[in-house]
Tab-separated table of C-alpha atoms and ligand atoms in Angstrom:
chain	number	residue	atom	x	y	z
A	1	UNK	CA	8.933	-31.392	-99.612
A	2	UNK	CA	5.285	-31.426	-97.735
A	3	UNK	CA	2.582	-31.983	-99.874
A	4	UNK	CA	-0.971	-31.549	-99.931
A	5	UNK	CA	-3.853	-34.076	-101.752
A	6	UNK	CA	-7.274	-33.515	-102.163
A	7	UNK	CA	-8.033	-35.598	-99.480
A	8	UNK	CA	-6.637	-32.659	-97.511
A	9	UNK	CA	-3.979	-34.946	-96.479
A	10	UNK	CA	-0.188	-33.564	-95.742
A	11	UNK	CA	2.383	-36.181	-96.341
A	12	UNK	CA	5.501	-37.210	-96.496
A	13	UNK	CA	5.482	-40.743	-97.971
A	14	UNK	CA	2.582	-42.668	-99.234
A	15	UNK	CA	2.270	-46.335	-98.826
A	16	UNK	CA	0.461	-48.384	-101.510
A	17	UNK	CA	0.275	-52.068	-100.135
A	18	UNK	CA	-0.710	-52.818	-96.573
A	19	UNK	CA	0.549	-56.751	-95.998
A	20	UNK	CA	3.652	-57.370	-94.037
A	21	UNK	CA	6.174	-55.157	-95.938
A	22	UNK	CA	3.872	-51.601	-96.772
A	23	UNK	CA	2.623	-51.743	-92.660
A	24	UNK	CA	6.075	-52.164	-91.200
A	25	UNK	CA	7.264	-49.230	-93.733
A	26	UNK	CA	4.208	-47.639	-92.277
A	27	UNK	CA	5.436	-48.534	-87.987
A	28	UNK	CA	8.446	-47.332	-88.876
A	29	UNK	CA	7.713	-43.961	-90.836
A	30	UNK	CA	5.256	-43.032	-88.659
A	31	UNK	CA	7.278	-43.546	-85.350
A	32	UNK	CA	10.012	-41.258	-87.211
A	33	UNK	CA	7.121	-38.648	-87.623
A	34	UNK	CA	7.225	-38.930	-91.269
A	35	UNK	CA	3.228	-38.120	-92.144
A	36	UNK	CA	2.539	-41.463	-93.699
A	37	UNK	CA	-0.686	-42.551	-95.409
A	38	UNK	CA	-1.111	-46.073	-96.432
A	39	UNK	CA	-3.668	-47.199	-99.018
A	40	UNK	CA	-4.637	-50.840	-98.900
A	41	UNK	CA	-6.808	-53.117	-101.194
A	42	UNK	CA	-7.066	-55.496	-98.120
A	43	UNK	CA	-6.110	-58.427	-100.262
A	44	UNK	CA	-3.205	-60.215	-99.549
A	45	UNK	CA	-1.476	-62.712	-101.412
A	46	UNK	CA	-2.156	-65.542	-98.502
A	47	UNK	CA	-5.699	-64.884	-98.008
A	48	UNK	CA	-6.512	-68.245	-99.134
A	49	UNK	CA	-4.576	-70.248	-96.551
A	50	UNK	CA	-6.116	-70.685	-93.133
A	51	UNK	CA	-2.960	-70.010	-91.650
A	52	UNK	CA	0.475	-68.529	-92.294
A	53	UNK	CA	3.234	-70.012	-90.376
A	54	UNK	CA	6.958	-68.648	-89.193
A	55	UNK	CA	6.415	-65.205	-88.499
A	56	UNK	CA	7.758	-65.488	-84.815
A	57	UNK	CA	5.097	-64.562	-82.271
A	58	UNK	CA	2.236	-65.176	-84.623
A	59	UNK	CA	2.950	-68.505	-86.356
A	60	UNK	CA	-0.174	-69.742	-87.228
A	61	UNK	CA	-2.520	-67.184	-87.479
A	62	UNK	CA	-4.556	-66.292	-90.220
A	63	UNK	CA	-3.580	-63.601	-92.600
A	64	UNK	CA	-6.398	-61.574	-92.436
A	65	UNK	CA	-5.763	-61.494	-88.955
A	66	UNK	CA	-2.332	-60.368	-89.181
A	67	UNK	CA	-3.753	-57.231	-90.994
A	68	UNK	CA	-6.302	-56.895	-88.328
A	69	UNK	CA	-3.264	-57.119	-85.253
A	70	UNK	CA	-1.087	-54.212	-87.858
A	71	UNK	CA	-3.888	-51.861	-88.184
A	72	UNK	CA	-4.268	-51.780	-84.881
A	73	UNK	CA	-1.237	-50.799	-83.827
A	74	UNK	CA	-0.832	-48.597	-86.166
A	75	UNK	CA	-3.801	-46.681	-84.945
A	76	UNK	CA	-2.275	-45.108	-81.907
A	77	UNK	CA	0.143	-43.361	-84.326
A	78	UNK	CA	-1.535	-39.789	-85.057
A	79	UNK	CA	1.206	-39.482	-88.064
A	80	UNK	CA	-0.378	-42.513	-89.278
A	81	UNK	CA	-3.271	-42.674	-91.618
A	82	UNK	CA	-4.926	-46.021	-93.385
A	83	UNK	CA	-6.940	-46.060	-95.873
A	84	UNK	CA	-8.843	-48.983	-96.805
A	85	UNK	CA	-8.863	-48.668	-100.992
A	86	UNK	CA	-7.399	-49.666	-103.971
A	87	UNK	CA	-4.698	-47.167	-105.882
A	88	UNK	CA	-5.698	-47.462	-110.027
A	89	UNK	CA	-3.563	-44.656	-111.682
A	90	UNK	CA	-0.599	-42.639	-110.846
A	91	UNK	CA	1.922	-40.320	-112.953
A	92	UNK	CA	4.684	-37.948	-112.062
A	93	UNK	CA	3.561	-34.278	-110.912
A	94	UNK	CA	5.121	-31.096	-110.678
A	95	UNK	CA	5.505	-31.984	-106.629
A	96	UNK	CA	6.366	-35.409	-106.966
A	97	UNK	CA	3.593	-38.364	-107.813
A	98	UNK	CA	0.169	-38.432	-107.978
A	99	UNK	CA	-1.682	-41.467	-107.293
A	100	UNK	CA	-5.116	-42.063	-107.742
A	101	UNK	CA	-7.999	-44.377	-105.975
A	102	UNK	CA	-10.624	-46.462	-106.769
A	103	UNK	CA	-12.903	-43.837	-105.288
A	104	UNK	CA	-11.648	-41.142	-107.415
A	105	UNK	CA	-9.388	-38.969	-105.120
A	106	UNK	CA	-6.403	-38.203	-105.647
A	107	UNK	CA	-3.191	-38.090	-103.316
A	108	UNK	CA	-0.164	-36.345	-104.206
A	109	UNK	CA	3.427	-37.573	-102.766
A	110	UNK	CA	7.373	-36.414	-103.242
A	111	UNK	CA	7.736	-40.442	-101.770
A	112	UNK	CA	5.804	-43.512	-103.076
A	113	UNK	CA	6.627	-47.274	-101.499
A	114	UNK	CA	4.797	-50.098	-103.600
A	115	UNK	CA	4.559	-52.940	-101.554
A	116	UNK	CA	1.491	-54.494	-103.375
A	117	UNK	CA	2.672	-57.773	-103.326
A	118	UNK	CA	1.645	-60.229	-105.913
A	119	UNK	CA	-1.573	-62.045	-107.852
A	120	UNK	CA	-2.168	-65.545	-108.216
A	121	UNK	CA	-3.289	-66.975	-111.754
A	122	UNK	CA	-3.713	-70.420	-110.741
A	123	UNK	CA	-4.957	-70.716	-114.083
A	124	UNK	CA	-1.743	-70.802	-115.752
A	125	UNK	CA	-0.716	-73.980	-113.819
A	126	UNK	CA	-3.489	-75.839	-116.434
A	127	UNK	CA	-4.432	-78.577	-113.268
A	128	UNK	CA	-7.957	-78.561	-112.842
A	129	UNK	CA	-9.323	-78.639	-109.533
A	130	UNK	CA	-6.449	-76.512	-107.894
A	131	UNK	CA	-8.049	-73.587	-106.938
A	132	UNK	CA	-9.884	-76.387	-104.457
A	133	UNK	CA	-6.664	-77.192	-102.857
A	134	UNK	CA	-4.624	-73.863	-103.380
A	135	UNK	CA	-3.586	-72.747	-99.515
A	136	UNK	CA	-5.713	-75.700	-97.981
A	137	UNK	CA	-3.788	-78.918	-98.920
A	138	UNK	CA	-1.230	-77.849	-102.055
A	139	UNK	CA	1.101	-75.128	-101.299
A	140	UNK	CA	3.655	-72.884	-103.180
A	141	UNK	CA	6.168	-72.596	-99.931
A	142	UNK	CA	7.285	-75.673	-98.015
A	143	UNK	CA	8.506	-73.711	-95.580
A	144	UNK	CA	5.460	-72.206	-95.228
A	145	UNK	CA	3.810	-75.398	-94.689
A	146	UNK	CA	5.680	-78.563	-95.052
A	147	UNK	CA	5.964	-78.906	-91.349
A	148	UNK	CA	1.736	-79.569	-91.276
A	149	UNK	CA	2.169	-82.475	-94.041
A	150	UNK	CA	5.468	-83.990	-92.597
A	151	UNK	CA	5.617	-87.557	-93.861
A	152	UNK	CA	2.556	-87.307	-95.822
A	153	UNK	CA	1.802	-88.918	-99.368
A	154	UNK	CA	2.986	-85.322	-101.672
A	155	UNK	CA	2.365	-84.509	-104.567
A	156	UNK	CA	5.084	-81.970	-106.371
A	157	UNK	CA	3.236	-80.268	-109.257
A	158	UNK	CA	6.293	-79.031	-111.302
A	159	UNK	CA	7.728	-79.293	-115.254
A	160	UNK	CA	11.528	-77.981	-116.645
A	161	UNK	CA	13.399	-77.501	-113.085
A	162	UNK	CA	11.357	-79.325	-110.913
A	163	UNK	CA	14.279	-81.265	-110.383
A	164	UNK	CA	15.987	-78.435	-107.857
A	165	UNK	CA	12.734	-78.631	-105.672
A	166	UNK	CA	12.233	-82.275	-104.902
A	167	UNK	CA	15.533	-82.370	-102.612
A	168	UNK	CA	14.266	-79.580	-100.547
A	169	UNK	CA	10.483	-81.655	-99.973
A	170	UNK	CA	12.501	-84.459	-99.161
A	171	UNK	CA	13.164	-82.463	-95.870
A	172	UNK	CA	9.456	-83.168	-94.820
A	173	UNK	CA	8.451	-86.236	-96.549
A	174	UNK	CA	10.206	-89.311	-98.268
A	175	UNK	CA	6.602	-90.352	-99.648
A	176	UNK	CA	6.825	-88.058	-102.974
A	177	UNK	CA	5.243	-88.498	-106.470
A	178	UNK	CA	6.088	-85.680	-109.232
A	179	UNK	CA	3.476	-84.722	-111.634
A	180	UNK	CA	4.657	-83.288	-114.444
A	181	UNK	CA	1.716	-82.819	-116.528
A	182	UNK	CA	2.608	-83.500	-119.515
A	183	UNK	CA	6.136	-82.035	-119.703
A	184	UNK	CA	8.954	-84.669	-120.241
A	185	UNK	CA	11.819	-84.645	-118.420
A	186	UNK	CA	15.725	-85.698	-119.481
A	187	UNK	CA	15.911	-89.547	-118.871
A	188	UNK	CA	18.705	-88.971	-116.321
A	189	UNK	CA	16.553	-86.310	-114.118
A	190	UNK	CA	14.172	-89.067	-113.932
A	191	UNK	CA	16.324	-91.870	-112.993
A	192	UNK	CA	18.515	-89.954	-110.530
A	193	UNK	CA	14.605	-88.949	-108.973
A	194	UNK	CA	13.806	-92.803	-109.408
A	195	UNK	CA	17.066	-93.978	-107.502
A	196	UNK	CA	15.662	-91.690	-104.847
A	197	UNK	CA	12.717	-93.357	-104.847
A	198	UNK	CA	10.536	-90.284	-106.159
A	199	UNK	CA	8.410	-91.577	-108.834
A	200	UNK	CA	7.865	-89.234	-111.487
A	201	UNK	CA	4.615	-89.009	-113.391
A	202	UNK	CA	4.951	-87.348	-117.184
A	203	UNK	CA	1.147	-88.214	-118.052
A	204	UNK	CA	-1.538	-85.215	-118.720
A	205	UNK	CA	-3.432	-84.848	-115.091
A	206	UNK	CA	-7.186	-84.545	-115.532
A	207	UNK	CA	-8.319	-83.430	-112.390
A	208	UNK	CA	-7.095	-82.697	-108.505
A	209	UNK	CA	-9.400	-84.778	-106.441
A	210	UNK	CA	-10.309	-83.646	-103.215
A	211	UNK	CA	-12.884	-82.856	-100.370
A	212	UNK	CA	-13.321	-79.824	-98.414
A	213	UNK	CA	-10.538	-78.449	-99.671
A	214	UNK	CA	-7.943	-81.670	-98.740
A	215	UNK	CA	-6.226	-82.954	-101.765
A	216	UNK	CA	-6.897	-87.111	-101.978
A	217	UNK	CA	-5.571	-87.963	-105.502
A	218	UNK	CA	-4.126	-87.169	-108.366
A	219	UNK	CA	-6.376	-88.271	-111.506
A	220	UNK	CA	-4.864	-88.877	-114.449
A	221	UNK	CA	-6.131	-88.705	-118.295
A	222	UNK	CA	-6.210	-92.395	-118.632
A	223	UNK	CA	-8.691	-92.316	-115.391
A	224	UNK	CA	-6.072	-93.892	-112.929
A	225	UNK	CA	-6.147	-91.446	-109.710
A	226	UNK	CA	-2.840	-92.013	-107.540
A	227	UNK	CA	-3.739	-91.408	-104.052
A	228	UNK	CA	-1.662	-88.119	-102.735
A	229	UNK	CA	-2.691	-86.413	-99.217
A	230	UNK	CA	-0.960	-82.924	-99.735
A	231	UNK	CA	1.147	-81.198	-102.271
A	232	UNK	CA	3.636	-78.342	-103.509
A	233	UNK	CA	3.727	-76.350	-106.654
A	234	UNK	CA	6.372	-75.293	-108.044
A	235	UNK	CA	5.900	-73.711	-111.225
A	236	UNK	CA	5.685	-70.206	-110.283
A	237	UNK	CA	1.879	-68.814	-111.121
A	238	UNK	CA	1.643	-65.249	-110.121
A	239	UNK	CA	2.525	-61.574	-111.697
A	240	UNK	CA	3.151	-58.151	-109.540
A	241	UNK	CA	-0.579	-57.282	-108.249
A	242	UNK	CA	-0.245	-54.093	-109.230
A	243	UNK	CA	1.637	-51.704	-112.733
A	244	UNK	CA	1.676	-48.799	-110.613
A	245	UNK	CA	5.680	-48.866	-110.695
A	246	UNK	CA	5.660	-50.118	-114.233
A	247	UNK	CA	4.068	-46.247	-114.590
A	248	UNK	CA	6.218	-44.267	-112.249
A	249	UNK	CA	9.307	-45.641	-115.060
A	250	UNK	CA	10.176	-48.577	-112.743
A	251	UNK	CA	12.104	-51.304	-115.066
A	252	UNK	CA	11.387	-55.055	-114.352
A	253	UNK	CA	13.620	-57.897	-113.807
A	254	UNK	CA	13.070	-61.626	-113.497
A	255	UNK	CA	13.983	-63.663	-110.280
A	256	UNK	CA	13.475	-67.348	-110.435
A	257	UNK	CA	11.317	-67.058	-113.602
A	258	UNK	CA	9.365	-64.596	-112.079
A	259	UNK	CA	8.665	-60.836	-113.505
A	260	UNK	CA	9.256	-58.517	-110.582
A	261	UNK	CA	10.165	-54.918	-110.063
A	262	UNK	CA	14.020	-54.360	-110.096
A	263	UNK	CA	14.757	-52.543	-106.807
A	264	UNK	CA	17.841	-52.628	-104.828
A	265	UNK	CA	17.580	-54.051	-101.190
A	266	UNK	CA	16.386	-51.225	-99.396
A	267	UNK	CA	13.637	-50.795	-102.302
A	268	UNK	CA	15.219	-47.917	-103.786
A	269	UNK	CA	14.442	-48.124	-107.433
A	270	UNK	CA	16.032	-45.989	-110.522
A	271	UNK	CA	13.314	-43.828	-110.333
A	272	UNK	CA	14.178	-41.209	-107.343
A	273	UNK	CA	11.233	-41.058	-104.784
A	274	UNK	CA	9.646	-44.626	-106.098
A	275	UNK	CA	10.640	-47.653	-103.536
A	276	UNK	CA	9.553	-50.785	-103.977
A	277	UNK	CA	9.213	-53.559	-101.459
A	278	UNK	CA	8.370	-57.210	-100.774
A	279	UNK	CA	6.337	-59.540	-102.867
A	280	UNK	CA	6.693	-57.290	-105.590
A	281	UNK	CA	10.077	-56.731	-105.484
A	282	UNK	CA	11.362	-60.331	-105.013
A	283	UNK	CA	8.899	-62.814	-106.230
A	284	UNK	CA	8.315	-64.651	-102.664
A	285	UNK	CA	9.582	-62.858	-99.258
A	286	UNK	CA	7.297	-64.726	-97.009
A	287	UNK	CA	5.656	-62.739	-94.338
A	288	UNK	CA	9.131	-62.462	-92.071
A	289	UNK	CA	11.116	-60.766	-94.610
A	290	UNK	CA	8.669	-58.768	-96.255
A	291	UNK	CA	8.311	-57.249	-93.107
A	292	UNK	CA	11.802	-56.505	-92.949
A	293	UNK	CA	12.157	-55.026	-96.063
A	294	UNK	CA	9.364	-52.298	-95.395
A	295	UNK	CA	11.421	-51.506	-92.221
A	296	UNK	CA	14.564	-51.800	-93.993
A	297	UNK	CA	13.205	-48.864	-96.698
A	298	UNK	CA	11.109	-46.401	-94.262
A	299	UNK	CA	14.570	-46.672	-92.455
A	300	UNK	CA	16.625	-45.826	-95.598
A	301	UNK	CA	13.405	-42.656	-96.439
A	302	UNK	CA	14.136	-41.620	-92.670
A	303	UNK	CA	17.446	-40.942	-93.265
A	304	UNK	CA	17.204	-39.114	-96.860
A	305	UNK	CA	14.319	-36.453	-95.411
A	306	UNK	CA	16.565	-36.072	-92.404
A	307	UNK	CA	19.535	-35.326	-94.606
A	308	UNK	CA	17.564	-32.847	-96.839
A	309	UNK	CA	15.673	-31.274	-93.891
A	310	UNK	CA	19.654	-30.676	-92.221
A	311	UNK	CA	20.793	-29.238	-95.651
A	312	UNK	CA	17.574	-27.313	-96.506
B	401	FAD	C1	-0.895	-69.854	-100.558
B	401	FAD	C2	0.205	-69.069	-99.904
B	401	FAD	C3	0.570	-69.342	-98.601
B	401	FAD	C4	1.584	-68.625	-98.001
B	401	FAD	N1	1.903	-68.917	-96.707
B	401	FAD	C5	2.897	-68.243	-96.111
B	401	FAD	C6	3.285	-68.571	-94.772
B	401	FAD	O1	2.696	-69.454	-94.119
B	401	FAD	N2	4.332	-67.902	-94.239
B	401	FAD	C7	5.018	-66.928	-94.927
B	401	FAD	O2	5.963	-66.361	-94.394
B	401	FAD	N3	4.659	-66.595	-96.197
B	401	FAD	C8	3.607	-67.225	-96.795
B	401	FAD	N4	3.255	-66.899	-98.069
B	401	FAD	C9	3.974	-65.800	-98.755
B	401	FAD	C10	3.444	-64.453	-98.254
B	401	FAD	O3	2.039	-64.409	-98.382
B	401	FAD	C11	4.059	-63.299	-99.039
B	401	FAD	O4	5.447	-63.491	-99.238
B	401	FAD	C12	3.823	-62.003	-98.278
B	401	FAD	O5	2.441	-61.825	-98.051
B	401	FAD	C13	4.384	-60.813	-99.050
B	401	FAD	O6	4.073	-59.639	-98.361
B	401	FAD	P1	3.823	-58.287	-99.147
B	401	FAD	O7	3.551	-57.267	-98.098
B	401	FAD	O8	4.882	-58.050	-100.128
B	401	FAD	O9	2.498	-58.545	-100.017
B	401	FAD	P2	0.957	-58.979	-99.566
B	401	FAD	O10	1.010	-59.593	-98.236
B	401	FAD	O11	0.456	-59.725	-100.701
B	401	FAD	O12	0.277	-57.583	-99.412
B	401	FAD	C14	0.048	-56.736	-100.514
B	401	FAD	C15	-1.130	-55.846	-100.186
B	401	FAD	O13	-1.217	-54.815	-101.188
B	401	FAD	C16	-2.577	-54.674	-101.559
B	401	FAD	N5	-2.644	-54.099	-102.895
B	401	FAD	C17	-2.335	-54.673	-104.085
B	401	FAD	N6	-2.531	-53.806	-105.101
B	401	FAD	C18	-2.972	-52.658	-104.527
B	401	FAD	C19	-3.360	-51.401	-105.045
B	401	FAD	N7	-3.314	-51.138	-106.355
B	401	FAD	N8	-3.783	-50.449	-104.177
B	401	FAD	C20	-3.836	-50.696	-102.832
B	401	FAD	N9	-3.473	-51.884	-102.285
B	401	FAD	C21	-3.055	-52.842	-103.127
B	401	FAD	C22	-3.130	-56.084	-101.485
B	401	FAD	O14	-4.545	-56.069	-101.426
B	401	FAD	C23	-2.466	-56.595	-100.214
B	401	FAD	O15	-3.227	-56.277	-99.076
B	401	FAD	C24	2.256	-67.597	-98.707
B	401	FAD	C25	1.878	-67.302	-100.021
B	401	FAD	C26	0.863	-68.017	-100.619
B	401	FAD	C27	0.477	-67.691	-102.030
């Protein structure tokens, strides 16, 4: 079904989300001539890192530059449309969904992908001085970053399970110190981390010390700061950016502790019509797959119009 908004906008799918996953749903909708509009608050999860790393042919670039490359390239498509804004409401409609922006218009859809990724809340990781660090010197993703602190002194931020994370940073550095702020940890997780020789820290941490951003110790409450170039977190400390699906009827599920959207792999959710993709979907795609799941679901939309439009 075509539908009309009050933009005066005809479309087939709408797009809310415009990071690695909504604009490759967008390339690939719009190069199947689906009329595809994608909304986008412009304010990716990565935006505080200086550089994202292992997407192929643009490791190392900044993220806001990624956007930059993706809207321009998706401006030579005239079935194509971006809209720089922020999508606050939506419900069902007699022609599908209505979603509504920041700016008060309204767009109406029988096809909704929500690729809006997730928010940070640094806050709920109680270790002051980490929004300082956050993207600049203490990371969630080693992948993502490990490779720029190989065989420095790290610091792994982590409580209950931070023993399944410390054998994966051993891949980059030997030098490790856990921090577990307070949390204490069975005596044999400790000693099989101290045969290792990963020292584990149970102490309160008072502060993150650091300088422009680059992480130089690790202060505890008694005062004693144990020097620490880099780190990883890895107490997960984000929530879906956005309750848009939550609205549409979209159920949640949780993924390594995380609350995320429950979607099957090409973002089809119980909810006919609502898709859901990346970040929001999985708790942590990383740019490369998030980008493959958005092509993975305008792929999977492709082929349900064309069915209906050969049956119709
Ligand atoms: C500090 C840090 C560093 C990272 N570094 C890397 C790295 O080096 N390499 C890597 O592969 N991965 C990295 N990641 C992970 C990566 O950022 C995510 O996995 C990836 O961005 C997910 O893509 P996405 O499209 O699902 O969401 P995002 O990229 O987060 O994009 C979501 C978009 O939706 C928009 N949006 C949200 N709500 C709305 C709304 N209501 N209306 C309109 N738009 C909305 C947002 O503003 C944003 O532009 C890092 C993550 C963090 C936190």
């Amino acid at each position: 079904m075509q539908t009309t908004d009050d933009r005066g906008l005809d479309l087939d799918v709408l797009i809310v989300g415009g990071g690695p996953a909504g604009m490759s749903a967008a390339l690939v909708a719009g190069r199947a001539s689906l009329r595809t509009v994608v909304v986008n608050a412009e304010a990716p999860r990565n935006a505080v890192t200086t550089a994202s790393h292992g997407f192929l042919t643009r490791d190392g670039a900044h993220p806001m530059e990624l956007l930059e490359i993706a809207k321009e390239q998706l401006q030579k498509y005239d079935t194509v449309q971006y809209i720089e804004g922020k999508a606050i409401e939506t419900r069902k409609s007699e022609s599908g969904f209505e979603v509504e922006l920041e700016d008060g218009s309204r767009l109406t859809t029988d096809r909704v992908v929500v690729a809006t990724g997730r928010r940070n809340e640094l806050e709920q990781l109680g270790l002051s001085g980490i929004e300082d660090v956050y993207g600049n010197s203490v990371y969630p993703c080693p992948f993502c970053d490990g490779y720029e602190h190989r065989n420095e002194a790290l610091a792994v931020f982590g409580g209950e399970g931070v023993e399944e994370f410390v054998p994966l940073i051993r891949n980059w550095s030997t030098d490790i110190v856990v921090f577990t702020n307070g949390t204490k940890l069975d005596s044999s997780t400790v000693s099989a981390m101290n045969e290792r020789d990963v020292r584990v820290v149970e102490e309160q941490v008072s502060q993150l010390v650091s300088t422009d951003g680059v992480l130089e110790a690790v202060e505890l409450e008694d005062g004693k700061r144990i020097q620490r170039d880099s780190g990883f977190v890895f107490d997960d400390c984000s929530v879906p950016a956005s309750s848009l699906p939550e609205k549409l009827g979209v159920e949640t599920t949780t993924v390594w502790g995380m609350e995320v959207y429950d979607a099957d792999e090409s973002g089809q959710t119980d909810v006919p019509g609502v898709y859901v993709v990346g970040d929001a979907r999985t708790g942590f795609s990383g740019l490369m797959n998030a980008a493959s799941e958005g092509s993975e679901c305008a792929e999977h939309i492709v082929h349900e119009i064309a069915q209906e439009r050969w049956h119709a």
